[in-house]
């Protein structure tokens, strides 16, 4: 039996997902040999303890070249991983004299043998997979037509020409921003089919099902341990080969399975995601036995069906979530209320009312408002009204200035009373100097921000931030 060679990279933050991917690959493809590049010591030591028979570990000391170490300092952890993707493929082909090698992402999970995908590359030197975006989530202009998730290279003249070109480009520029038609390691793939020879685009729909395209398919059945999906447009059935669990993230110490952005059906959650959850749990217990440093684990089954249906309303663009919290001097956040309102790409008037009933011995009450969790958005707060007690039975509405507020979020900017959050969530804090509050009202306008606008703004903020960092380093 011939060997199928694969390679992947991940650190301890992705250890559980990475090991789960590896086990699924080995179970579905008995001929798999995987070269794993652990990107920190904890990950390397854990994989050493696991001692998986089909895995060969490559340490950073063995892999990293002077050129890679030079750019490592100026790129984020994620950007450096992207930079290294073509280089680990190149390392495997060169060091071990392989005739082929396929890169696989750590957050994939294999439901069937990927041999059927590799067979498509029988007469090709390179195999790439499209995002196949659903129209509502099409990010081809920013994130690229193709996804670096399952990329096959043959060690022949045509394959090495593409691989060496890609590796050199990623060494020159590989950042998490849009610039001159580039984005990370991924936009480089857009023109491979026209600029290079023997590059094949995967046709099998079962390779590369993901949160951004699963809306195009229906869960058909579970036949003989294989999941069968059906394309809605053509009614064509196909076996699911691998799913890209891009939206399964660690948040606040737990895995979050329910997407804040993509509309994913209940059947998909209860079949594909549930099976992934079960396998994560199995590997979690296995890693726990060897005392690995890894991500925490929580079961998808802890989420009720009603919770799933509510999340679908948020994900489908019908609702947005806003939360109000009290930040006591001692203790944890206290949720005061939640508000849902319609998502709109144009400014709409909005009035958020939160009955809170806070009584404190402190002279001040600190409030945090988390706005529109799960979407990029812009909000203009025209007025904050606080209802306070002035006597046993009397109340009074008091307007509060917003200019003392503290804005926060991954990517954000503030212009007076207008706040823009470009990375799926944002919040601001304000302090109230009253011992007792009955109600808080936020009055203003809001709109959601599209993915392309958000990506362009993040790129501008990223460039500006890097310039400021260089200036600080220069003068401090």
Short mmCIF file of C-alpha atoms in Angstrom, two decimals:
data_model
loop_
_atom_site.label_atom_id
_atom_site.label_comp_id
_atom_site.label_asym_id
_atom_site.label_seq_id
_atom_site.Cartn_x
_atom_site.Cartn_y
_atom_site.Cartn_z
CA UNK A 1 0.00 0.00 0.00
CA UNK A 2 1.40 3.38 -1.00
CA UNK A 3 1.78 6.06 1.67
CA UNK A 4 -0.09 9.36 1.66
CA UNK A 5 2.15 12.05 3.14
CA UNK A 6 0.62 14.98 5.03
CA UNK A 7 1.96 17.86 7.10
CA UNK A 8 0.46 20.32 9.57
CA UNK A 9 1.44 22.89 12.21
CA UNK A 10 -0.15 24.07 15.47
CA UNK A 11 0.76 25.15 19.00
CA UNK A 12 -0.61 24.25 22.44
CA UNK A 13 -3.62 26.56 21.88
CA UNK A 14 -4.68 24.25 19.04
CA UNK A 15 -3.36 21.00 20.54
CA UNK A 16 -6.77 19.45 21.25
CA UNK A 17 -8.13 20.38 17.82
CA UNK A 18 -4.89 19.29 16.14
CA UNK A 19 -4.83 15.86 17.82
CA UNK A 20 -8.53 15.37 17.04
CA UNK A 21 -7.83 16.16 13.37
CA UNK A 22 -4.87 13.76 13.32
CA UNK A 23 -6.88 10.89 14.81
CA UNK A 24 -9.73 11.41 12.34
CA UNK A 25 -7.27 11.42 9.43
CA UNK A 26 -5.52 8.25 10.58
CA UNK A 27 -8.83 6.45 11.13
CA UNK A 28 -10.14 7.33 7.67
CA UNK A 29 -6.83 7.02 5.79
CA UNK A 30 -4.81 4.05 7.16
CA UNK A 31 -2.00 4.90 4.72
CA UNK A 32 -1.46 8.37 6.26
CA UNK A 33 1.97 9.50 7.43
CA UNK A 34 1.83 12.97 9.01
CA UNK A 35 4.72 15.34 9.66
CA UNK A 36 3.68 17.59 12.55
CA UNK A 37 5.43 20.87 13.35
CA UNK A 38 4.60 21.81 16.98
CA UNK A 39 4.95 25.58 17.36
CA UNK A 40 5.76 25.68 21.09
CA UNK A 41 7.51 23.44 23.61
CA UNK A 42 4.32 22.43 25.46
CA UNK A 43 2.80 21.16 22.23
CA UNK A 44 5.96 19.28 21.28
CA UNK A 45 6.21 17.58 24.69
CA UNK A 46 2.53 16.57 24.68
CA UNK A 47 2.80 15.03 21.22
CA UNK A 48 5.95 13.23 22.29
CA UNK A 49 4.06 11.67 25.20
CA UNK A 50 1.19 10.64 22.93
CA UNK A 51 3.68 8.90 20.63
CA UNK A 52 1.27 8.51 17.70
CA UNK A 53 2.64 5.81 15.37
CA UNK A 54 1.66 7.65 12.16
CA UNK A 55 3.16 11.00 13.24
CA UNK A 56 6.71 12.29 12.90
CA UNK A 57 7.51 15.42 14.91
CA UNK A 58 9.68 18.23 13.55
CA UNK A 59 10.90 20.70 16.17
CA UNK A 60 11.17 24.44 15.53
CA UNK A 61 14.92 24.18 16.11
CA UNK A 62 15.13 21.67 13.29
CA UNK A 63 12.80 23.58 10.98
CA UNK A 64 13.34 27.33 11.37
CA UNK A 65 15.84 28.92 8.97
CA UNK A 66 17.63 32.26 9.51
CA UNK A 67 15.24 33.87 6.98
CA UNK A 68 12.18 32.65 8.90
CA UNK A 69 13.63 33.73 12.26
CA UNK A 70 14.28 37.18 10.78
CA UNK A 71 10.61 37.77 9.90
CA UNK A 72 9.28 36.02 13.03
CA UNK A 73 9.93 39.08 15.19
CA UNK A 74 7.92 41.45 13.00
CA UNK A 75 4.83 39.26 12.54
CA UNK A 76 2.09 38.16 14.90
CA UNK A 77 1.86 34.52 15.96
CA UNK A 78 -0.92 33.87 13.44
CA UNK A 79 0.89 35.70 10.64
CA UNK A 80 4.05 33.70 11.31
CA UNK A 81 2.10 30.41 11.10
CA UNK A 82 0.72 31.53 7.73
CA UNK A 83 4.24 32.48 6.62
CA UNK A 84 5.49 29.00 7.51
CA UNK A 85 2.74 27.01 5.76
CA UNK A 86 4.49 26.66 2.37
CA UNK A 87 7.84 26.27 4.12
CA UNK A 88 6.79 23.18 6.11
CA UNK A 89 5.60 21.55 2.87
CA UNK A 90 8.91 22.46 1.22
CA UNK A 91 10.83 21.15 4.26
CA UNK A 92 9.09 17.77 4.08
CA UNK A 93 9.62 17.34 0.34
CA UNK A 94 13.30 18.30 0.59
CA UNK A 95 14.34 16.66 3.86
CA UNK A 96 12.56 13.35 3.38
CA UNK A 97 12.75 13.19 -0.43
CA UNK A 98 8.98 12.71 -0.74
CA UNK A 99 7.26 12.50 -4.12
CA UNK A 100 4.25 14.45 -2.73
CA UNK A 101 2.92 16.10 0.42
CA UNK A 102 -0.49 17.54 1.42
CA UNK A 103 -0.88 20.36 3.93
CA UNK A 104 -3.91 20.02 6.26
CA UNK A 105 -5.26 22.61 8.71
CA UNK A 106 -5.40 21.70 12.41
CA UNK A 107 -9.11 22.56 12.69
CA UNK A 108 -10.26 20.10 10.03
CA UNK A 109 -12.04 16.85 10.86
CA UNK A 110 -12.18 13.92 8.44
CA UNK A 111 -15.47 12.06 8.08
CA UNK A 112 -14.34 9.89 5.11
CA UNK A 113 -11.12 8.82 3.44
CA UNK A 114 -9.54 11.78 1.57
CA UNK A 115 -8.09 9.40 -1.03
CA UNK A 116 -10.98 10.33 -3.33
CA UNK A 117 -9.74 13.95 -3.21
CA UNK A 118 -6.11 12.99 -3.86
CA UNK A 119 -7.22 10.87 -6.82
CA UNK A 120 -8.36 14.06 -8.55
CA UNK A 121 -4.71 15.18 -8.61
CA UNK A 122 -3.55 12.04 -10.43
CA UNK A 123 -2.58 14.05 -13.52
CA UNK A 124 -1.78 17.31 -11.72
CA UNK A 125 1.11 18.75 -9.74
CA UNK A 126 -0.92 20.94 -7.36
CA UNK A 127 -4.41 20.56 -5.84
CA UNK A 128 -6.22 23.51 -4.23
CA UNK A 129 -9.72 23.92 -2.77
CA UNK A 130 -12.16 26.77 -3.28
CA UNK A 131 -13.96 28.47 -0.41
CA UNK A 132 -17.20 27.97 -2.38
CA UNK A 133 -18.71 30.84 -0.40
CA UNK A 134 -22.45 31.13 0.05
CA UNK A 135 -23.48 34.52 -1.42
CA UNK A 136 -24.21 36.04 2.00
CA UNK A 137 -20.65 35.32 3.17
CA UNK A 138 -18.64 35.86 -0.01
CA UNK A 139 -15.24 37.21 1.04
CA UNK A 140 -13.38 36.29 -2.16
CA UNK A 141 -12.28 39.90 -2.64
CA UNK A 142 -10.66 40.04 0.79
CA UNK A 143 -9.84 36.49 1.95
CA UNK A 144 -9.33 34.92 -1.48
CA UNK A 145 -11.06 32.51 -3.83
CA UNK A 146 -9.19 29.51 -2.45
CA UNK A 147 -8.70 28.29 1.11
CA UNK A 148 -5.36 27.13 2.49
CA UNK A 149 -6.84 24.11 4.26
CA UNK A 150 -6.02 21.05 2.12
CA UNK A 151 -3.24 21.77 -0.40
CA UNK A 152 -1.46 19.00 -2.33
CA UNK A 153 1.96 19.39 -3.99
CA UNK A 154 3.77 16.88 -6.14
CA UNK A 155 7.56 17.02 -6.10
CA UNK A 156 7.95 17.55 -9.83
CA UNK A 157 9.03 20.56 -11.90
CA UNK A 158 5.58 22.15 -12.04
CA UNK A 159 4.71 21.47 -8.41
CA UNK A 160 8.01 22.77 -7.03
CA UNK A 161 7.82 25.88 -9.20
CA UNK A 162 4.49 26.85 -7.59
CA UNK A 163 5.62 25.89 -4.08
CA UNK A 164 8.91 27.81 -4.24
CA UNK A 165 7.15 30.89 -5.62
CA UNK A 166 4.54 30.75 -2.82
CA UNK A 167 7.15 30.26 -0.10
CA UNK A 168 9.20 33.21 -1.34
CA UNK A 169 6.13 35.47 -1.51
CA UNK A 170 5.09 34.55 2.04
CA UNK A 171 8.58 35.30 3.28
CA UNK A 172 8.42 38.74 1.64
CA UNK A 173 4.89 39.62 2.84
CA UNK A 174 2.36 37.72 4.94
CA UNK A 175 0.13 39.84 7.17
CA UNK A 176 -3.44 39.78 8.42
CA UNK A 177 -4.51 42.76 6.33
CA UNK A 178 -5.48 43.60 2.76
CA UNK A 179 -2.69 45.29 0.83
CA UNK A 180 -2.10 45.48 -2.93
CA UNK A 181 -4.32 42.47 -3.62
CA UNK A 182 -2.67 40.38 -0.90
CA UNK A 183 -4.04 38.89 2.31
CA UNK A 184 -2.03 36.51 4.49
CA UNK A 185 -0.79 33.41 2.68
CA UNK A 186 -4.14 32.87 0.97
CA UNK A 187 -4.73 35.53 -1.70
CA UNK A 188 -1.52 34.38 -3.43
CA UNK A 189 -3.49 31.33 -4.64
CA UNK A 190 -6.02 33.37 -6.64
CA UNK A 191 -4.08 33.26 -9.92
CA UNK A 192 -2.32 29.90 -9.75
CA UNK A 193 -4.61 28.25 -12.29
CA UNK A 194 -3.72 30.88 -14.92
CA UNK A 195 -0.08 31.58 -14.04
CA UNK A 196 1.17 28.01 -13.47
CA UNK A 197 0.81 24.62 -15.14
CA UNK A 198 -0.95 21.51 -13.84
CA UNK A 199 -2.84 23.19 -11.01
CA UNK A 200 -6.14 21.40 -10.31
CA UNK A 201 -9.11 22.88 -8.43
CA UNK A 202 -10.92 20.25 -6.37
CA UNK A 203 -14.32 19.29 -7.78
CA UNK A 204 -15.57 16.97 -5.03
CA UNK A 205 -18.00 18.99 -2.88
CA UNK A 206 -17.17 16.88 0.18
CA UNK A 207 -13.72 18.41 0.47
CA UNK A 208 -13.95 21.79 2.15
CA UNK A 209 -17.45 21.98 3.62
CA UNK A 210 -17.24 24.85 6.08
CA UNK A 211 -19.32 27.44 7.98
CA UNK A 212 -19.12 29.85 5.02
CA UNK A 213 -20.66 27.38 2.51
CA UNK A 214 -22.66 24.78 4.46
CA UNK A 215 -25.85 26.82 3.81
CA UNK A 216 -25.78 25.45 0.24
CA UNK A 217 -26.22 21.86 1.44
CA UNK A 218 -28.82 19.81 3.25
CA UNK A 219 -28.05 17.06 5.73
CA UNK A 220 -29.35 14.02 3.88
CA UNK A 221 -28.46 10.98 5.97
CA UNK A 222 -25.90 9.10 7.97
CA UNK A 223 -25.13 5.99 5.91
CA UNK A 224 -22.63 3.33 6.96
CA UNK A 225 -20.72 5.71 9.26
CA UNK A 226 -20.53 8.31 6.46
CA UNK A 227 -22.38 11.62 6.46
CA UNK A 228 -24.21 12.29 3.20
CA UNK A 229 -25.05 15.85 2.15
CA UNK A 230 -27.10 17.11 -0.77
CA UNK A 231 -26.43 20.26 -2.77
CA UNK A 232 -29.68 22.28 -2.76
CA UNK A 233 -29.14 23.73 -6.22
CA UNK A 234 -28.55 20.45 -8.06
CA UNK A 235 -29.94 17.83 -5.63
CA UNK A 236 -26.59 16.09 -6.03
CA UNK A 237 -25.65 13.85 -3.09
CA UNK A 238 -22.07 13.44 -1.88
CA UNK A 239 -20.13 12.06 1.07
CA UNK A 240 -18.68 14.58 3.47
CA UNK A 241 -14.89 14.06 3.37
CA UNK A 242 -13.77 16.81 5.74
CA UNK A 243 -15.34 19.76 7.50
CA UNK A 244 -13.42 22.92 8.38
CA UNK A 245 -14.39 23.88 11.96
CA UNK A 246 -13.17 27.44 11.53
CA UNK A 247 -15.89 28.85 13.79
CA UNK A 248 -15.21 26.60 16.80
CA UNK A 249 -13.29 28.99 19.04
CA UNK A 250 -12.10 29.13 22.62
CA UNK A 251 -13.89 31.97 24.39
CA UNK A 252 -13.84 32.77 28.08
CA UNK A 253 -12.18 29.45 28.88
CA UNK A 254 -14.54 27.20 26.91
CA UNK A 255 -15.11 25.99 23.35
CA UNK A 256 -17.84 27.93 21.61
CA UNK A 257 -19.51 25.76 18.97
CA UNK A 258 -22.37 28.08 18.07
CA UNK A 259 -21.29 30.48 15.35
CA UNK A 260 -21.78 34.18 16.04
CA UNK A 261 -21.63 34.98 12.33
CA UNK A 262 -22.69 32.09 10.09
CA UNK A 263 -26.21 30.71 9.74
CA UNK A 264 -25.86 26.98 10.42
CA UNK A 265 -28.89 24.69 10.55
CA UNK A 266 -29.94 22.69 13.57
CA UNK A 267 -29.41 19.40 11.65
CA UNK A 268 -25.80 20.34 10.90
CA UNK A 269 -25.17 21.19 14.55
CA UNK A 270 -26.73 17.95 15.75
CA UNK A 271 -24.88 15.76 13.24
CA UNK A 272 -21.57 17.22 12.09
CA UNK A 273 -20.82 19.44 15.09
CA UNK A 274 -22.09 16.93 17.64
CA UNK A 275 -19.79 14.21 16.25
CA UNK A 276 -16.86 16.64 16.36
CA UNK A 277 -17.72 17.47 19.96
CA UNK A 278 -17.72 13.78 20.91
CA UNK A 279 -14.29 13.29 19.34
CA UNK A 280 -12.92 16.40 21.05
CA UNK A 281 -14.07 14.96 24.35
CA UNK A 282 -12.35 11.62 23.67
CA UNK A 283 -9.05 13.32 22.85
CA UNK A 284 -9.45 15.75 25.76
CA UNK A 285 -9.60 12.84 28.22
CA UNK A 286 -6.62 11.25 26.51
CA UNK A 287 -4.55 14.45 26.74
CA UNK A 288 -5.66 15.03 30.32
CA UNK A 289 -4.15 11.67 31.30
CA UNK A 290 -0.71 12.87 30.18
CA UNK A 291 -1.23 16.28 31.86
CA UNK A 292 -1.04 18.27 28.63
CA UNK A 293 -1.34 22.03 28.50
CA UNK A 294 -4.24 22.56 26.08
CA UNK A 295 -7.53 24.29 25.44
CA UNK A 296 -10.43 23.63 27.85
CA UNK A 297 -13.37 21.54 26.69
CA UNK A 298 -17.12 21.90 27.02
CA UNK A 299 -19.70 19.73 25.33
CA UNK A 300 -22.01 20.91 22.57
CA UNK A 301 -24.72 18.94 24.33
CA UNK A 302 -24.73 21.57 27.08
CA UNK A 303 -26.43 23.90 24.59
CA UNK A 304 -30.18 23.37 24.39
CA UNK A 305 -32.15 23.26 21.14
CA UNK A 306 -33.86 26.48 22.11
CA UNK A 307 -30.45 28.07 22.45
CA UNK A 308 -29.54 26.85 18.99
CA UNK A 309 -32.69 28.29 17.47
CA UNK A 310 -32.09 31.62 19.19
CA UNK A 311 -28.52 31.69 17.88
CA UNK A 312 -29.83 30.99 14.38
CA UNK A 313 -31.94 34.14 14.61
CA UNK A 314 -28.87 36.14 15.55
CA UNK A 315 -26.70 34.49 12.88
CA UNK A 316 -29.25 34.94 10.11
CA UNK A 317 -29.20 38.69 10.54
CA UNK A 318 -32.61 39.04 12.13
CA UNK A 319 -31.37 39.95 15.58
CA UNK A 320 -28.36 41.45 17.30
CA UNK A 321 -27.53 41.05 20.98
CA UNK A 322 -26.65 43.81 23.41
CA UNK A 323 -25.79 43.23 27.05
CA UNK A 324 -25.44 45.55 30.02
CA UNK A 325 -23.24 44.61 32.97
CA UNK A 326 -22.48 46.04 36.39
CA UNK A 327 -18.77 46.05 37.27
CA UNK A 328 -18.58 45.93 41.08
CA UNK A 329 -15.30 46.86 42.74
CA UNK A 330 -15.03 43.33 44.12
CA UNK A 331 -16.45 40.31 42.37
CA UNK A 332 -17.46 39.20 38.89
CA UNK A 333 -19.51 40.94 36.21
CA UNK A 334 -23.22 41.02 36.93
CA UNK A 335 -25.50 40.84 33.89
CA UNK A 336 -28.21 43.47 34.16
CA UNK A 337 -30.09 42.74 30.97
CA UNK A 338 -30.06 41.75 27.31
CA UNK A 339 -31.62 43.50 24.34
CA UNK A 340 -32.26 42.30 20.78
CA UNK A 341 -32.74 44.58 17.80
CA UNK A 342 -32.87 44.23 14.03
CA UNK A 343 -29.65 44.18 12.02
CA UNK A 344 -29.50 46.81 9.27
CA UNK A 345 -26.72 48.01 6.92
CA UNK A 346 -28.11 51.58 7.12
CA UNK A 347 -28.44 53.70 10.24
CA UNK A 348 -31.61 53.03 12.22
CA UNK A 349 -32.87 54.70 15.37
CA UNK A 350 -32.48 52.51 18.41
CA UNK A 351 -33.48 52.83 22.04
CA UNK A 352 -32.15 50.27 24.50
CA UNK A 353 -33.89 50.14 27.87
CA UNK A 354 -32.45 48.17 30.77
CA UNK A 355 -34.33 47.99 34.11
CA UNK A 356 -31.41 47.46 36.49
CA UNK A 357 -32.35 48.27 40.12
CA UNK A 358 -28.82 48.68 41.50
CA UNK A 359 -28.29 49.82 45.06
CA UNK A 360 -24.72 50.19 46.30
CA UNK A 361 -22.83 51.55 49.26
CA UNK A 362 -20.20 52.91 46.87
CA UNK A 363 -20.34 56.47 45.63
CA UNK A 364 -20.01 55.30 42.02
CA UNK A 365 -21.45 52.52 39.85
CA UNK A 366 -19.40 51.29 36.91
CA UNK A 367 -21.40 50.03 33.90
CA UNK A 368 -20.16 48.07 30.88
CA UNK A 369 -22.28 47.93 27.71
CA UNK A 370 -21.47 45.11 25.26
CA UNK A 371 -22.99 46.10 21.93
CA UNK A 372 -24.00 43.84 19.04
CA UNK A 373 -22.08 40.69 19.92
CA UNK A 374 -21.21 38.74 16.76
CA UNK A 375 -21.29 41.49 14.12
CA UNK A 376 -19.14 44.42 13.05
CA UNK A 377 -21.08 47.61 13.68
CA UNK A 378 -21.15 51.36 14.15
CA UNK A 379 -23.23 53.03 16.84
CA UNK A 380 -23.95 56.66 17.59
CA UNK A 381 -25.06 57.22 21.18
CA UNK A 382 -26.96 60.50 21.30
CA UNK A 383 -28.12 60.22 24.88
CA UNK A 384 -27.77 58.11 28.01
CA UNK A 385 -30.62 58.55 30.48
CA UNK A 386 -30.43 57.16 34.00
CA UNK A 387 -33.50 56.86 36.21
CA UNK A 388 -32.53 57.42 39.87
CA UNK A 389 -34.48 57.45 43.08
CA UNK A 390 -34.84 60.88 44.68
CA UNK A 391 -37.04 59.73 47.52
CA UNK A 392 -39.08 56.82 48.75
CA UNK A 393 -41.47 57.00 45.80
CA UNK A 394 -40.03 59.64 43.45
CA UNK A 395 -37.68 59.03 40.52
CA UNK A 396 -35.81 61.35 38.21
CA UNK A 397 -34.25 60.93 34.74
CA UNK A 398 -30.70 62.27 34.50
CA UNK A 399 -28.74 62.66 31.21
CA UNK A 400 -25.19 61.31 31.35
CA UNK A 401 -22.19 62.59 29.39
CA UNK A 402 -20.59 59.99 27.12
CA UNK A 403 -17.22 61.67 26.85
CA UNK A 404 -15.93 60.06 30.03
CA UNK A 405 -16.63 56.62 28.61
CA UNK A 406 -13.93 54.03 27.90
CA UNK A 407 -14.13 52.25 24.54
CA UNK A 408 -12.68 48.78 23.97
CA UNK A 409 -12.64 46.01 21.37
CA UNK A 410 -10.18 44.23 19.04
CA UNK A 411 -10.39 46.82 16.25
CA UNK A 412 -12.27 50.04 16.97
CA UNK A 413 -12.28 53.78 16.64
CA UNK A 414 -14.21 56.65 18.23
CA UNK A 415 -15.29 59.97 16.77
CA UNK A 416 -17.08 61.96 19.45
CA UNK A 417 -20.19 60.01 20.37
CA UNK A 418 -19.87 57.64 17.36
CA UNK A 419 -18.20 54.26 18.00
CA UNK A 420 -17.08 51.83 15.27
CA UNK A 421 -16.23 48.20 16.06
CA UNK A 422 -14.79 46.17 13.17
CA UNK A 423 -14.12 42.78 14.73
CA UNK A 424 -17.43 41.25 15.77
CA UNK A 425 -17.83 42.82 19.18
CA UNK A 426 -17.09 45.91 21.18
CA UNK A 427 -18.03 47.60 24.40
CA UNK A 428 -17.72 50.80 26.34
CA UNK A 429 -17.69 51.58 30.05
CA UNK A 430 -19.12 54.56 31.86
CA UNK A 431 -19.26 55.51 35.53
CA UNK A 432 -22.41 56.75 37.31
CA UNK A 433 -22.10 58.72 40.53
CA UNK A 434 -25.36 57.63 42.14
CA UNK A 435 -25.96 55.18 45.01
CA UNK A 436 -29.19 53.84 43.46
CA UNK A 437 -30.30 53.31 39.85
CA UNK A 438 -33.59 51.95 38.54
CA UNK A 439 -33.19 52.08 34.76
CA UNK A 440 -30.60 52.89 32.05
CA UNK A 441 -31.62 53.99 28.54
CA UNK A 442 -29.31 54.27 25.54
CA UNK A 443 -30.74 56.36 22.69
CA UNK A 444 -29.14 56.83 19.26
CA UNK A 445 -28.58 55.20 15.87
CA UNK A 446 -26.80 52.07 14.74
CA UNK A 447 -25.88 50.09 11.63
CA UNK A 448 -24.08 46.85 10.86
CA UNK A 449 -20.78 46.97 8.94
CA UNK A 450 -20.20 44.64 5.97
CA UNK A 451 -17.22 42.26 5.85
CA UNK A 452 -15.35 44.12 3.09
CA UNK A 453 -15.71 47.51 4.81
CA UNK A 454 -14.61 45.95 8.12
CA UNK A 455 -11.60 44.26 6.52
CA UNK A 456 -10.50 47.52 4.85
CA UNK A 457 -10.80 49.45 8.11
CA UNK A 458 -8.87 46.76 10.03
CA UNK A 459 -6.10 47.00 7.42
CA UNK A 460 -5.90 50.79 7.89
CA UNK A 461 -5.89 50.49 11.68
CA UNK A 462 -3.26 47.75 11.51
CA UNK A 463 -0.93 49.85 9.33
CA UNK A 464 -1.44 52.88 11.60
CA UNK A 465 -0.75 50.76 14.69
CA UNK A 466 2.46 49.38 13.24
CA UNK A 467 3.65 52.89 12.36
CA UNK A 468 2.97 54.07 15.93
CA UNK A 469 4.81 51.05 17.32
CA UNK A 470 7.87 51.80 15.19
CA UNK A 471 7.79 55.47 16.25
CA UNK A 472 7.59 54.50 19.92
CA UNK A 473 10.51 52.09 19.51
CA UNK A 474 12.44 54.79 17.72
CA UNK A 475 12.03 57.53 20.31
CA UNK A 476 11.74 55.59 23.57
#
